[in-house]
Amino acid sequence: MEILGLGLAMVVLFVGFGLLIGVLFGFFGMGGSFLVTPALLVMGYPTRVAVGSGLAFVFGTSVIATLKHRDMGQVDYKLGVLMIAGTTAGIEAGKEIVLHLETLGMAGSIISVTYVVLLGGIGAFVTYEALRGGDSEGGVGHDAADGDVDADDIPAVAKKIQSYRVPPMISLRGGVSVSLWLILGVAFVTGLLSGFLGVGGGFIRMPALFYLIGVPVPIAVGTDLFEIVFSGGLGSFLYALDGGVDLSIVLPLLAGSAFGARIGSAATSIVDEDDIKVYFGLMLLGGALAVAVREIGAVYGIEMLNTVSMVLILGSALLVSGAVVYSSIAALRGESQPSSPA
């Protein structure tokens, strides 16, 4: 039995994978294509199809998750629009680089190495910061979306960057004020990654918004998703023009993520922020390890490592999404229990 040209087992696999990715996407403001694209590469899809289909999946999932974050007031539209302006140019530049590398037969290996370096580096940094408690005792709590950010809750790097008053300065939600050029620079770099790696850019944009610009984590997640709606839509459209989007892959993934994204979005207002950063970092490290294993297998011709890589990708998504759901349930149970008398 075939559905959309795929066997039933493959359709079920894509739907289940989409469900897990949807939870991660809604919770972190990313987590879709940076796992989907390597998985498609491991399964033998051409680089162009893996990247383009990953972007198309990101577009659909980000629309669902953004609507949920909008309902919770966690989207800074001014910041989002400015990010879109810089991202558009970056996406086109990234796509052209991929197409050029394909003609040289080097696209797959270079993209894989870039994945490992970026995912591993950012994952290690975020995990280290979260485990040592960051730059403050409490971090930026989820209620920060409704008021100004305490100066003690802003990371030291963001404080240093905000001290450079290069006009024009832009005021953002939470009382944050930064240079327009910093916002556009972060947007261009993440747009370049979107077009080059086939990702929404969230795995670097979300930590950049917090650690570089100083935006509270809940607003960083919601605004990141809002921006991905446009960057993912533009990127998938550009790849579709070159035949790089396979709907038989994208539709089953979206079917599963439609439900998962709303679960993940709702969890951001329940789970402690330190947990968010730890889960985020561990997920990136898992993705980096999976891509590294796949690349080693390709270099030395060890087919078994491709299977190991796929297990690592699926396992990372399953463990982290499961941890998100578990933490949400534990937090809700804690809130529902009556306080004991002093």
Short mmCIF file of C-alpha atoms in Angstrom, two decimals:
data_model
loop_
_atom_site.label_atom_id
_atom_site.label_comp_id
_atom_site.label_asym_id
_atom_site.label_seq_id
_atom_site.Cartn_x
_atom_site.Cartn_y
_atom_site.Cartn_z
CA MET A 1 0.00 0.00 0.00
CA GLU A 2 1.37 3.37 -1.05
CA ILE A 3 0.42 6.89 0.06
CA LEU A 4 1.85 9.90 -1.81
CA GLY A 5 4.19 7.49 -3.57
CA LEU A 6 5.64 6.20 -0.28
CA GLY A 7 5.15 2.89 1.48
CA LEU A 8 2.88 2.84 4.52
CA ALA A 9 5.82 2.25 6.87
CA MET A 10 7.64 5.34 5.53
CA VAL A 11 4.50 7.48 5.88
CA VAL A 12 4.07 6.37 9.50
CA LEU A 13 7.76 7.09 10.15
CA PHE A 14 7.48 10.61 8.71
CA VAL A 15 4.25 11.36 10.63
CA GLY A 16 5.78 10.17 13.92
CA PHE A 17 8.99 12.09 13.28
CA GLY A 18 6.91 15.18 12.47
CA LEU A 19 5.08 14.86 15.80
CA LEU A 20 8.36 14.82 17.73
CA ILE A 21 9.80 17.69 15.71
CA GLY A 22 6.61 19.70 16.19
CA VAL A 23 6.97 19.52 19.99
CA LEU A 24 10.59 20.67 19.72
CA PHE A 25 9.77 23.41 17.22
CA GLY A 26 7.02 24.90 19.35
CA PHE A 27 9.12 24.67 22.52
CA PHE A 28 12.45 26.03 21.29
CA GLY A 29 11.42 28.17 18.33
CA MET A 30 13.47 25.79 16.21
CA GLY A 31 14.34 22.13 16.00
CA GLY A 32 12.59 21.18 12.77
CA SER A 33 14.80 21.18 9.74
CA PHE A 34 18.15 20.91 11.52
CA LEU A 35 17.05 17.36 12.37
CA VAL A 36 14.93 16.73 9.25
CA THR A 37 17.60 17.68 6.69
CA PRO A 38 20.32 15.36 8.09
CA ALA A 39 17.73 12.57 8.37
CA LEU A 40 16.81 12.95 4.68
CA LEU A 41 20.50 12.98 3.73
CA VAL A 42 21.03 9.74 5.68
CA MET A 43 18.04 8.21 3.85
CA GLY A 44 19.73 8.93 0.52
CA TYR A 45 17.77 11.92 -0.75
CA PRO A 46 19.73 14.41 -2.93
CA THR A 47 21.14 17.44 -1.10
CA ARG A 48 18.86 19.87 -2.93
CA VAL A 49 15.72 17.86 -2.05
CA ALA A 50 16.80 17.40 1.58
CA VAL A 51 17.46 21.12 2.04
CA GLY A 52 14.39 22.33 0.13
CA SER A 53 11.99 19.87 1.78
CA GLY A 54 13.42 20.76 5.19
CA LEU A 55 12.67 24.44 4.56
CA ALA A 56 9.14 23.65 3.36
CA PHE A 57 8.50 21.65 6.52
CA VAL A 58 9.84 24.50 8.65
CA PHE A 59 7.48 26.94 6.96
CA GLY A 60 4.38 24.89 7.70
CA THR A 61 5.32 24.09 11.29
CA SER A 62 6.34 27.65 12.14
CA VAL A 63 2.91 28.98 11.10
CA ILE A 64 1.23 26.63 13.60
CA ALA A 65 3.63 27.39 16.46
CA THR A 66 3.66 31.16 15.86
CA LEU A 67 -0.12 31.37 16.23
CA LYS A 68 0.16 29.73 19.66
CA HIS A 69 2.95 32.08 20.81
CA ARG A 70 0.97 35.07 19.53
CA ASP A 71 -1.92 34.04 21.76
CA MET A 72 0.47 34.12 24.74
CA GLY A 73 1.86 37.57 23.82
CA GLN A 74 5.36 36.27 23.12
CA VAL A 75 5.98 37.82 19.67
CA ASP A 76 7.84 41.14 19.11
CA TYR A 77 6.59 42.12 15.66
CA LYS A 78 8.97 45.08 15.27
CA LEU A 79 11.99 42.86 15.89
CA GLY A 80 10.51 40.16 13.65
CA VAL A 81 10.04 42.51 10.69
CA LEU A 82 13.60 43.83 11.03
CA MET A 83 14.93 40.27 11.13
CA ILE A 84 13.00 39.42 7.96
CA ALA A 85 14.68 42.30 6.08
CA GLY A 86 18.18 40.98 6.80
CA THR A 87 17.26 37.31 6.43
CA THR A 88 15.90 37.65 2.87
CA ALA A 89 19.29 38.62 1.43
CA GLY A 90 21.04 35.89 3.42
CA ILE A 91 18.73 33.12 2.17
CA GLU A 92 19.35 33.92 -1.49
CA ALA A 93 23.11 34.01 -0.88
CA GLY A 94 23.00 30.65 0.93
CA LYS A 95 20.95 29.00 -1.82
CA GLU A 96 23.40 30.13 -4.50
CA ILE A 97 26.29 28.67 -2.50
CA VAL A 98 24.53 25.28 -2.27
CA LEU A 99 23.79 25.21 -6.01
CA HIS A 100 27.41 26.07 -6.81
CA LEU A 101 28.76 23.40 -4.44
CA GLU A 102 26.43 20.85 -6.05
CA THR A 103 28.05 21.46 -9.42
CA LEU A 104 31.41 20.74 -7.78
CA GLY A 105 30.07 17.60 -6.05
CA MET A 106 31.00 18.96 -2.61
CA ALA A 107 27.64 20.09 -1.21
CA GLY A 108 26.84 17.08 0.99
CA SER A 109 30.18 16.85 2.80
CA ILE A 110 30.59 20.60 3.36
CA ILE A 111 27.04 20.99 4.68
CA SER A 112 27.56 18.03 7.03
CA VAL A 113 30.80 19.47 8.44
CA THR A 114 29.14 22.86 8.91
CA TYR A 115 26.29 21.18 10.77
CA VAL A 116 28.67 19.42 13.16
CA VAL A 117 30.68 22.56 13.94
CA LEU A 118 27.67 24.82 14.46
CA LEU A 119 25.43 22.38 16.32
CA GLY A 120 28.24 21.10 18.52
CA GLY A 121 29.65 24.53 19.33
CA ILE A 122 26.33 26.21 20.11
CA GLY A 123 25.03 23.14 21.94
CA ALA A 124 28.12 22.96 24.17
CA PHE A 125 27.98 26.68 24.94
CA VAL A 126 24.27 26.77 25.79
CA THR A 127 24.47 23.60 27.93
CA TYR A 128 27.49 24.95 29.81
CA GLU A 129 25.80 28.31 30.45
CA ALA A 130 22.58 26.66 31.64
CA LEU A 131 24.30 24.15 33.95
CA ARG A 132 26.50 26.77 35.62
CA GLY A 133 23.52 29.08 36.08
CA GLY A 134 24.33 31.61 33.33
CA ASP A 135 25.12 35.19 34.27
CA SER A 136 22.44 35.55 36.91
CA GLU A 137 20.78 33.49 39.60
CA GLY A 138 17.38 33.17 38.06
CA GLY A 139 17.65 34.00 34.40
CA VAL A 140 14.92 35.72 32.43
CA GLY A 141 11.68 34.14 33.58
CA HIS A 142 8.71 33.42 31.36
CA ASP A 143 6.75 36.29 32.87
CA ALA A 144 9.34 38.67 31.42
CA ALA A 145 7.26 38.89 28.27
CA ASP A 146 4.87 41.19 30.12
CA GLY A 147 7.36 43.69 31.54
CA ASP A 148 10.86 45.15 31.45
CA VAL A 149 13.85 42.84 31.85
CA ASP A 150 15.81 43.18 35.07
CA ALA A 151 19.35 44.36 34.29
CA ASP A 152 20.74 41.47 36.35
CA ASP A 153 18.95 38.97 34.10
CA ILE A 154 20.63 40.13 30.88
CA PRO A 155 23.67 38.01 29.83
CA ALA A 156 27.03 39.78 30.20
CA VAL A 157 27.72 39.55 26.44
CA ALA A 158 24.39 41.23 25.65
CA LYS A 159 25.10 43.99 28.20
CA LYS A 160 28.45 44.68 26.53
CA ILE A 161 26.88 44.80 23.06
CA GLN A 162 24.06 47.06 24.23
CA SER A 163 26.65 49.47 25.62
CA TYR A 164 27.75 50.31 22.06
CA ARG A 165 25.20 52.94 21.07
CA VAL A 166 25.56 52.92 17.27
CA PRO A 167 22.57 54.81 15.83
CA PRO A 168 19.87 54.23 14.93
CA MET A 169 18.89 52.53 18.20
CA ILE A 170 15.76 50.35 18.31
CA SER A 171 13.60 49.82 21.40
CA LEU A 172 12.28 46.28 21.78
CA ARG A 173 9.83 44.55 24.12
CA GLY A 174 11.11 44.06 27.63
CA GLY A 175 12.78 47.49 27.66
CA VAL A 176 15.70 46.28 25.50
CA SER A 177 17.43 48.88 23.28
CA VAL A 178 19.99 47.80 20.65
CA SER A 179 21.51 49.07 17.42
CA LEU A 180 19.62 48.41 14.20
CA TRP A 181 22.87 47.21 12.59
CA LEU A 182 23.25 44.42 15.16
CA ILE A 183 19.74 43.15 14.41
CA LEU A 184 20.34 43.23 10.65
CA GLY A 185 23.72 41.50 11.05
CA VAL A 186 22.26 38.63 13.09
CA ALA A 187 19.40 38.36 10.57
CA PHE A 188 21.73 38.14 7.56
CA VAL A 189 23.92 35.45 9.12
CA THR A 190 20.93 33.32 10.12
CA GLY A 191 19.40 33.84 6.67
CA LEU A 192 22.63 32.64 5.10
CA LEU A 193 22.44 29.52 7.26
CA SER A 194 18.80 29.01 6.29
CA GLY A 195 19.60 28.98 2.61
CA PHE A 196 22.83 26.99 2.98
CA LEU A 197 21.81 24.33 5.49
CA GLY A 198 18.09 24.12 4.76
CA VAL A 199 17.17 25.20 8.28
CA GLY A 200 14.99 27.95 9.68
CA GLY A 201 18.12 29.34 11.34
CA GLY A 202 16.47 29.08 14.76
CA PHE A 203 19.22 27.00 16.38
CA ILE A 204 21.50 30.03 16.07
CA ARG A 205 18.89 32.83 15.99
CA MET A 206 17.15 31.97 19.26
CA PRO A 207 20.38 31.93 21.35
CA ALA A 208 21.61 35.00 19.42
CA LEU A 209 18.48 36.95 20.36
CA PHE A 210 19.03 36.08 24.02
CA TYR A 211 22.83 36.07 24.41
CA LEU A 212 23.68 38.89 21.94
CA ILE A 213 20.63 41.15 21.86
CA GLY A 214 19.31 40.41 25.37
CA VAL A 215 15.72 39.56 24.42
CA PRO A 216 13.85 37.50 27.09
CA VAL A 217 13.74 33.79 26.22
CA PRO A 218 9.94 33.54 25.73
CA ILE A 219 9.94 36.53 23.36
CA ALA A 220 13.07 35.20 21.61
CA VAL A 221 11.28 31.90 20.92
CA GLY A 222 8.03 33.51 19.72
CA THR A 223 9.73 36.17 17.57
CA ASP A 224 12.09 33.59 16.11
CA LEU A 225 9.10 31.51 14.99
CA PHE A 226 7.41 34.57 13.50
CA GLU A 227 10.53 35.29 11.46
CA ILE A 228 10.85 31.66 10.38
CA VAL A 229 7.38 31.85 8.82
CA PHE A 230 8.84 34.23 6.25
CA SER A 231 12.39 32.85 5.93
CA GLY A 232 11.11 29.27 5.64
CA GLY A 233 8.42 30.29 3.16
CA LEU A 234 10.85 32.23 0.99
CA GLY A 235 13.53 29.54 1.16
CA SER A 236 11.16 26.71 0.25
CA PHE A 237 9.72 28.77 -2.63
CA LEU A 238 13.18 29.42 -4.06
CA TYR A 239 14.12 25.73 -3.80
CA ALA A 240 10.77 24.66 -5.25
CA LEU A 241 11.56 26.68 -8.37
CA ASP A 242 14.63 24.43 -8.80
CA GLY A 243 12.71 21.22 -8.06
CA GLY A 244 14.06 20.91 -4.52
CA VAL A 245 10.78 20.36 -2.60
CA ASP A 246 9.27 16.84 -2.37
CA LEU A 247 5.68 17.08 -1.10
CA SER A 248 5.55 13.33 -0.41
CA ILE A 249 8.06 14.06 2.38
CA VAL A 250 6.72 17.40 3.57
CA LEU A 251 3.01 16.54 3.91
CA PRO A 252 3.39 13.53 6.28
CA LEU A 253 5.86 15.50 8.40
CA LEU A 254 3.41 18.42 8.65
CA ALA A 255 0.55 16.10 9.52
CA GLY A 256 2.44 14.94 12.61
CA SER A 257 3.88 18.33 13.57
CA ALA A 258 0.52 20.14 13.50
CA PHE A 259 -0.36 18.63 16.88
CA GLY A 260 3.15 18.55 18.33
CA ALA A 261 3.85 22.25 17.68
CA ARG A 262 0.91 23.37 19.80
CA ILE A 263 2.01 21.10 22.66
CA GLY A 264 5.54 22.53 22.54
CA SER A 265 4.33 26.14 22.34
CA ALA A 266 2.08 25.72 25.36
CA ALA A 267 4.95 24.14 27.33
CA THR A 268 7.09 27.31 27.13
CA SER A 269 4.80 29.04 29.63
CA ILE A 270 4.99 26.10 32.07
CA VAL A 271 8.54 24.70 32.03
CA ASP A 272 11.34 26.50 33.89
CA GLU A 273 13.62 28.50 31.60
CA ASP A 274 16.81 26.82 32.84
CA ASP A 275 15.32 23.50 31.74
CA ILE A 276 14.61 24.98 28.31
CA LYS A 277 18.26 25.95 27.84
CA VAL A 278 19.56 22.57 29.05
CA TYR A 279 17.21 20.65 26.72
CA PHE A 280 18.11 23.00 23.87
CA GLY A 281 21.85 22.44 24.28
CA LEU A 282 21.56 18.67 24.65
CA MET A 283 19.40 18.44 21.53
CA LEU A 284 21.99 20.34 19.49
CA LEU A 285 24.78 18.08 20.78
CA GLY A 286 22.75 15.01 19.81
CA GLY A 287 22.19 16.36 16.32
CA ALA A 288 25.89 17.19 15.91
CA LEU A 289 26.89 13.67 16.98
CA ALA A 290 24.42 12.11 14.54
CA VAL A 291 25.72 14.11 11.57
CA ALA A 292 29.35 13.41 12.55
CA VAL A 293 28.68 9.65 12.68
CA ARG A 294 27.00 9.76 9.26
CA GLU A 295 29.92 11.65 7.72
CA ILE A 296 32.46 9.20 9.18
CA GLY A 297 30.45 6.35 7.72
CA ALA A 298 30.43 8.03 4.29
CA VAL A 299 34.18 8.68 4.33
CA TYR A 300 35.16 5.13 5.36
CA GLY A 301 32.31 3.33 3.58
CA ILE A 302 30.77 1.90 6.77
CA GLU A 303 27.08 1.49 5.95
CA MET A 304 26.15 0.56 9.51
CA LEU A 305 27.05 4.06 10.70
CA ASN A 306 24.26 5.48 8.56
CA THR A 307 21.80 3.43 10.63
CA VAL A 308 23.49 4.55 13.84
CA SER A 309 23.18 8.16 12.69
CA MET A 310 19.47 7.78 12.00
CA VAL A 311 18.94 6.19 15.43
CA LEU A 312 20.77 9.11 17.05
CA ILE A 313 18.64 11.67 15.19
CA LEU A 314 15.36 9.96 16.06
CA GLY A 315 16.57 9.24 19.59
CA SER A 316 17.52 12.89 20.22
CA ALA A 317 14.11 14.06 19.06
CA LEU A 318 12.31 11.41 21.12
CA LEU A 319 14.28 11.96 24.34
CA VAL A 320 14.15 15.77 24.31
CA SER A 321 10.49 16.01 23.26
CA GLY A 322 9.67 13.42 25.93
CA ALA A 323 11.56 15.48 28.51
CA VAL A 324 9.58 18.58 27.50
CA VAL A 325 6.26 16.78 27.94
CA TYR A 326 7.37 15.21 31.24
CA SER A 327 8.56 18.56 32.64
CA SER A 328 5.28 20.20 31.62
CA ILE A 329 3.23 17.50 33.37
CA ALA A 330 5.44 17.72 36.48
CA ALA A 331 5.06 21.52 36.59
CA LEU A 332 1.29 21.31 36.23
CA ARG A 333 1.10 18.72 39.02
CA GLY A 334 3.20 20.96 41.25
CA GLU A 335 0.88 23.90 40.65
CA SER A 336 -2.25 21.86 41.30
CA GLN A 337 -1.10 20.55 44.70
CA PRO A 338 -2.26 22.72 47.65
CA SER A 339 0.40 24.52 49.63
CA SER A 340 1.18 23.00 53.01
CA PRO A 341 0.78 25.29 56.06
CA ALA A 342 3.96 26.82 57.44
#
